[in-house]
mmCIF file of C-alpha atoms in Angstrom:
data_model
loop_
_atom_site.group_PDB
_atom_site.id
_atom_site.type_symbol
_atom_site.label_atom_id
_atom_site.label_comp_id
_atom_site.label_asym_id
_atom_site.label_seq_id
_atom_site.Cartn_x
_atom_site.Cartn_y
_atom_site.Cartn_z
ATOM 1 C CA MET A 1 -0.002 -0.060 0.032
ATOM 2 C CA ASP A 2 1.320 3.476 -0.709
ATOM 3 C CA LYS A 3 1.103 6.331 1.719
ATOM 4 C CA GLU A 4 -2.065 8.021 0.327
ATOM 5 C CA ASN A 5 -4.972 8.700 2.618
ATOM 6 C CA VAL A 6 -6.453 5.223 2.742
ATOM 7 C CA PHE A 7 -9.714 6.558 4.158
ATOM 8 C CA SER A 8 -10.418 9.051 1.349
ATOM 9 C CA ALA A 9 -9.141 6.731 -1.287
ATOM 10 C CA CYS A 10 -11.528 3.955 -0.149
ATOM 11 C CA ILE A 11 -14.503 6.316 -0.055
ATOM 12 C CA ALA A 12 -13.706 7.530 -3.562
ATOM 13 C CA HIS A 13 -13.344 3.902 -4.825
ATOM 14 C CA VAL A 14 -16.657 2.855 -3.261
ATOM 15 C CA LYS A 15 -18.306 5.918 -4.981
ATOM 16 C CA ALA A 16 -16.682 4.825 -8.296
ATOM 17 C CA LEU A 17 -17.970 1.319 -7.785
ATOM 18 C CA SER A 18 -21.491 2.751 -6.986
ATOM 19 C CA ASP A 19 -21.372 4.840 -10.201
ATOM 20 C CA LYS A 20 -20.556 1.765 -12.222
ATOM 21 C CA ALA A 21 -23.162 -0.385 -10.488
ATOM 22 C CA LEU A 22 -25.945 2.146 -10.895
ATOM 23 C CA SER A 23 -25.083 3.347 -14.407
ATOM 24 C CA GLY A 24 -28.351 4.040 -16.220
ATOM 25 C CA GLU A 25 -30.416 3.880 -13.027
ATOM 26 C CA PRO A 26 -32.726 6.850 -12.089
ATOM 27 C CA VAL A 27 -30.763 7.728 -8.896
ATOM 28 C CA PHE A 28 -28.523 10.520 -7.742
ATOM 29 C CA VAL A 29 -25.213 9.128 -6.603
ATOM 30 C CA SER A 30 -22.806 11.264 -4.542
ATOM 31 C CA ILE A 31 -20.282 11.486 -1.678
ATOM 32 C CA GLY A 32 -22.041 13.183 1.180
ATOM 33 C CA GLY A 33 -25.456 13.603 -0.391
ATOM 34 C CA SER A 34 -27.415 16.282 -2.277
ATOM 35 C CA THR A 35 -28.054 19.730 -0.695
ATOM 36 C CA VAL A 36 -31.693 19.101 -1.479
ATOM 37 C CA GLN A 37 -33.280 15.688 -0.804
ATOM 38 C CA LYS A 38 -34.029 13.847 -3.933
ATOM 39 C CA PRO A 39 -36.753 11.135 -4.419
ATOM 40 C CA ALA A 40 -34.047 8.680 -5.402
ATOM 41 C CA GLU A 41 -30.617 8.976 -3.816
ATOM 42 C CA PHE A 42 -27.623 6.798 -3.165
ATOM 43 C CA LEU A 43 -24.886 8.375 -1.107
ATOM 44 C CA VAL A 44 -21.461 7.327 0.156
ATOM 45 C CA ARG A 45 -20.698 8.996 3.469
ATOM 46 C CA GLU A 46 -17.874 11.553 3.423
ATOM 47 C CA VAL A 47 -16.075 10.213 6.503
ATOM 48 C CA VAL A 48 -15.267 6.610 7.544
ATOM 49 C CA ARG A 49 -16.899 5.054 10.597
ATOM 50 C CA ASN A 50 -15.984 2.417 13.281
ATOM 51 C CA VAL A 51 -12.280 2.947 12.926
ATOM 52 C CA SER A 52 -9.965 0.616 14.885
ATOM 53 C CA PHE A 53 -6.230 0.054 14.799
ATOM 54 C CA SER A 54 -4.155 -2.964 15.756
ATOM 55 C CA ASP A 55 -0.353 -3.382 15.861
ATOM 56 C CA THR A 56 0.936 -6.206 13.691
ATOM 57 C CA VAL A 57 4.508 -6.210 14.946
ATOM 58 C CA THR A 58 5.899 -6.317 18.426
ATOM 59 C CA SER A 59 9.074 -4.720 19.610
ATOM 60 C CA ALA A 60 12.434 -6.208 18.786
ATOM 61 C CA MET A 61 14.924 -7.473 21.281
ATOM 62 C CA GLY A 62 18.315 -5.942 21.938
ATOM 63 C CA GLY A 63 17.374 -2.247 22.009
ATOM 64 C CA MET A 64 16.340 -2.065 18.384
ATOM 65 C CA ARG A 65 13.307 -0.023 17.488
ATOM 66 C CA ALA A 66 10.076 -1.797 16.581
ATOM 67 C CA SER A 67 9.056 -1.583 13.049
ATOM 68 C CA GLY A 68 6.138 -2.831 11.038
ATOM 69 C CA HIS A 69 2.705 -1.552 10.209
ATOM 70 C CA TYR A 70 -0.717 -1.088 11.619
ATOM 71 C CA ARG A 71 -3.841 -2.927 10.589
ATOM 72 C CA VAL A 72 -6.748 -0.535 10.346
ATOM 73 C CA GLU A 73 -10.355 -1.644 10.019
ATOM 74 C CA PHE A 74 -13.144 0.869 9.145
ATOM 75 C CA SER A 75 -16.524 1.097 7.426
ATOM 76 C CA VAL A 76 -17.354 3.214 4.386
ATOM 77 C CA ALA A 77 -20.987 3.820 5.113
ATOM 78 C CA CYS A 78 -23.672 4.249 2.534
ATOM 79 C CA GLU A 79 -27.344 5.246 2.536
ATOM 80 C CA ALA A 80 -29.875 4.745 -0.222
ATOM 81 C CA TRP A 81 -33.536 5.585 -0.521
ATOM 82 C CA ALA A 82 -36.278 5.709 -3.096
ATOM 83 C CA GLN A 83 -39.791 7.181 -3.082
ATOM 84 C CA LYS A 84 -42.464 5.500 -5.171
ATOM 85 C CA PRO A 85 -46.273 5.268 -5.240
ATOM 86 C CA SER A 86 -46.001 1.571 -4.408
ATOM 87 C CA LEU A 87 -44.335 0.135 -1.273
ATOM 88 C CA THR A 88 -43.161 -2.908 -3.145
ATOM 89 C CA GLU A 89 -41.783 -0.821 -6.081
ATOM 90 C CA ALA A 90 -39.763 1.449 -3.710
ATOM 91 C CA SER A 91 -38.429 -1.514 -1.732
ATOM 92 C CA ALA A 92 -37.453 -3.605 -4.823
ATOM 93 C CA LEU A 93 -35.700 -0.603 -6.358
ATOM 94 C CA VAL A 94 -33.543 0.363 -3.372
ATOM 95 C CA GLN A 95 -32.743 -3.282 -2.668
ATOM 96 C CA SER A 96 -31.560 -3.746 -6.287
ATOM 97 C CA TRP A 97 -29.163 -0.730 -5.877
ATOM 98 C CA VAL A 98 -27.667 -2.183 -2.654
ATOM 99 C CA LEU A 99 -27.169 -5.624 -4.270
ATOM 100 C CA ALA A 100 -25.676 -3.947 -7.440
ATOM 101 C CA LEU A 101 -22.940 -2.300 -5.276
ATOM 102 C CA PHE A 102 -22.378 -5.552 -3.357
ATOM 103 C CA ARG A 103 -21.812 -7.371 -6.633
ATOM 104 C CA GLN A 104 -19.216 -4.796 -7.619
ATOM 105 C CA VAL A 105 -17.427 -5.179 -4.176
ATOM 106 C CA ALA A 106 -17.494 -8.956 -4.701
ATOM 107 C CA ALA A 107 -15.632 -8.473 -8.040
ATOM 108 C CA ASP A 108 -13.135 -6.109 -6.365
ATOM 109 C CA LYS A 109 -12.523 -7.274 -2.836
ATOM 110 C CA THR A 110 -9.273 -5.222 -2.464
ATOM 111 C CA LEU A 111 -10.893 -2.058 -3.697
ATOM 112 C CA GLY A 112 -8.409 -1.728 -6.545
ATOM 113 C CA GLY A 113 -5.467 -2.708 -4.253
ATOM 114 C CA LEU A 114 -6.271 -0.123 -1.597
ATOM 115 C CA CYS A 115 -6.909 -2.690 1.131
ATOM 116 C CA ILE A 116 -6.385 -6.262 2.128
ATOM 117 C CA HIS A 117 -10.093 -7.107 2.147
ATOM 118 C CA ALA A 118 -13.506 -5.430 1.739
ATOM 119 C CA GLU A 119 -16.894 -6.904 2.410
ATOM 120 C CA PRO A 120 -20.423 -5.455 2.303
ATOM 121 C CA TYR A 121 -22.685 -5.172 5.256
ATOM 122 C CA VAL A 122 -26.255 -3.980 5.981
ATOM 123 C CA GLU A 123 -26.922 -2.071 9.185
ATOM 124 C CA GLY A 124 -30.696 -1.531 8.786
ATOM 125 C CA ALA A 125 -33.525 -0.946 6.396
ATOM 126 C CA GLY A 126 -37.091 0.360 6.594
ATOM 127 C CA THR A 127 -40.130 1.728 4.822
ATOM 128 C CA ALA A 128 -42.501 4.539 5.464
ATOM 129 C CA LEU A 129 -45.495 6.268 3.964
ATOM 130 C CA GLU A 130 -44.697 9.967 3.501
ATOM 131 C CA LYS A 131 -47.608 11.937 4.921
ATOM 132 C CA GLY A 132 -49.358 14.173 2.461
ATOM 133 C CA THR A 133 -47.542 12.792 -0.654
ATOM 134 C CA LYS A 134 -48.973 9.243 -1.003
ATOM 135 C CA LEU A 135 -45.418 8.121 -1.658
ATOM 136 C CA TYR A 136 -43.662 5.297 -0.032
ATOM 137 C CA THR A 137 -40.007 5.559 0.946
ATOM 138 C CA ALA A 138 -37.760 2.601 1.237
ATOM 139 C CA ALA A 139 -34.332 3.151 2.734
ATOM 140 C CA PHE A 140 -31.145 1.144 3.525
ATOM 141 C CA ASP A 141 -28.120 1.947 5.795
ATOM 142 C CA PHE A 142 -25.307 -0.141 4.604
ATOM 143 C CA GLY A 143 -21.736 -0.009 3.425
ATOM 144 C CA VAL A 144 -18.365 -1.736 2.938
ATOM 145 C CA ARG A 145 -16.135 -2.909 5.866
ATOM 146 C CA VAL A 146 -12.533 -2.430 4.993
ATOM 147 C CA LYS A 147 -9.320 -4.002 6.374
ATOM 148 C CA ALA A 148 -6.165 -2.255 5.334
ATOM 149 C CA GLU A 149 -2.543 -1.700 6.472
ATOM 150 C CA ILE A 150 -0.781 1.549 7.138
ATOM 151 C CA GLU A 151 2.940 1.440 6.423
ATOM 152 C CA PRO A 152 5.347 3.314 8.781
ATOM 153 C CA GLU A 153 7.225 6.479 7.815
ATOM 154 C CA THR A 154 10.866 5.780 7.004
ATOM 155 C CA VAL A 155 13.192 7.374 9.567
#
């Protein structure tokens, strides 16, 4: 792994996979979301979540400095929703978008070499009837869990 910002690079890569997966779909895809809520939106969160680090090397004997790298695990979170006149239509549409991204991740489990392993997850989903509009909203909270390594600076 090179020394680029692994967080931002993975966010951008998940966005690129989302663009590819949803090409031709009637949905607004972005990092961070639209400034005005759209009836069909797929967003990749602008910051990573659930970050944890672990040391993969212990100190060396004989007064030598420890060297090695850190393993970092984090989530690139996403949200998607669709509003339609039919509950089943809204649900089927948003589920198809989530699965389309998951298929892209399955084909690129290292996110273009940015990480050791990436796998999709679903945090939650739900539906609601929007009062006054007669439209149903189906929404998913999901994303990609990432395991990567951060190399040390050379001293």
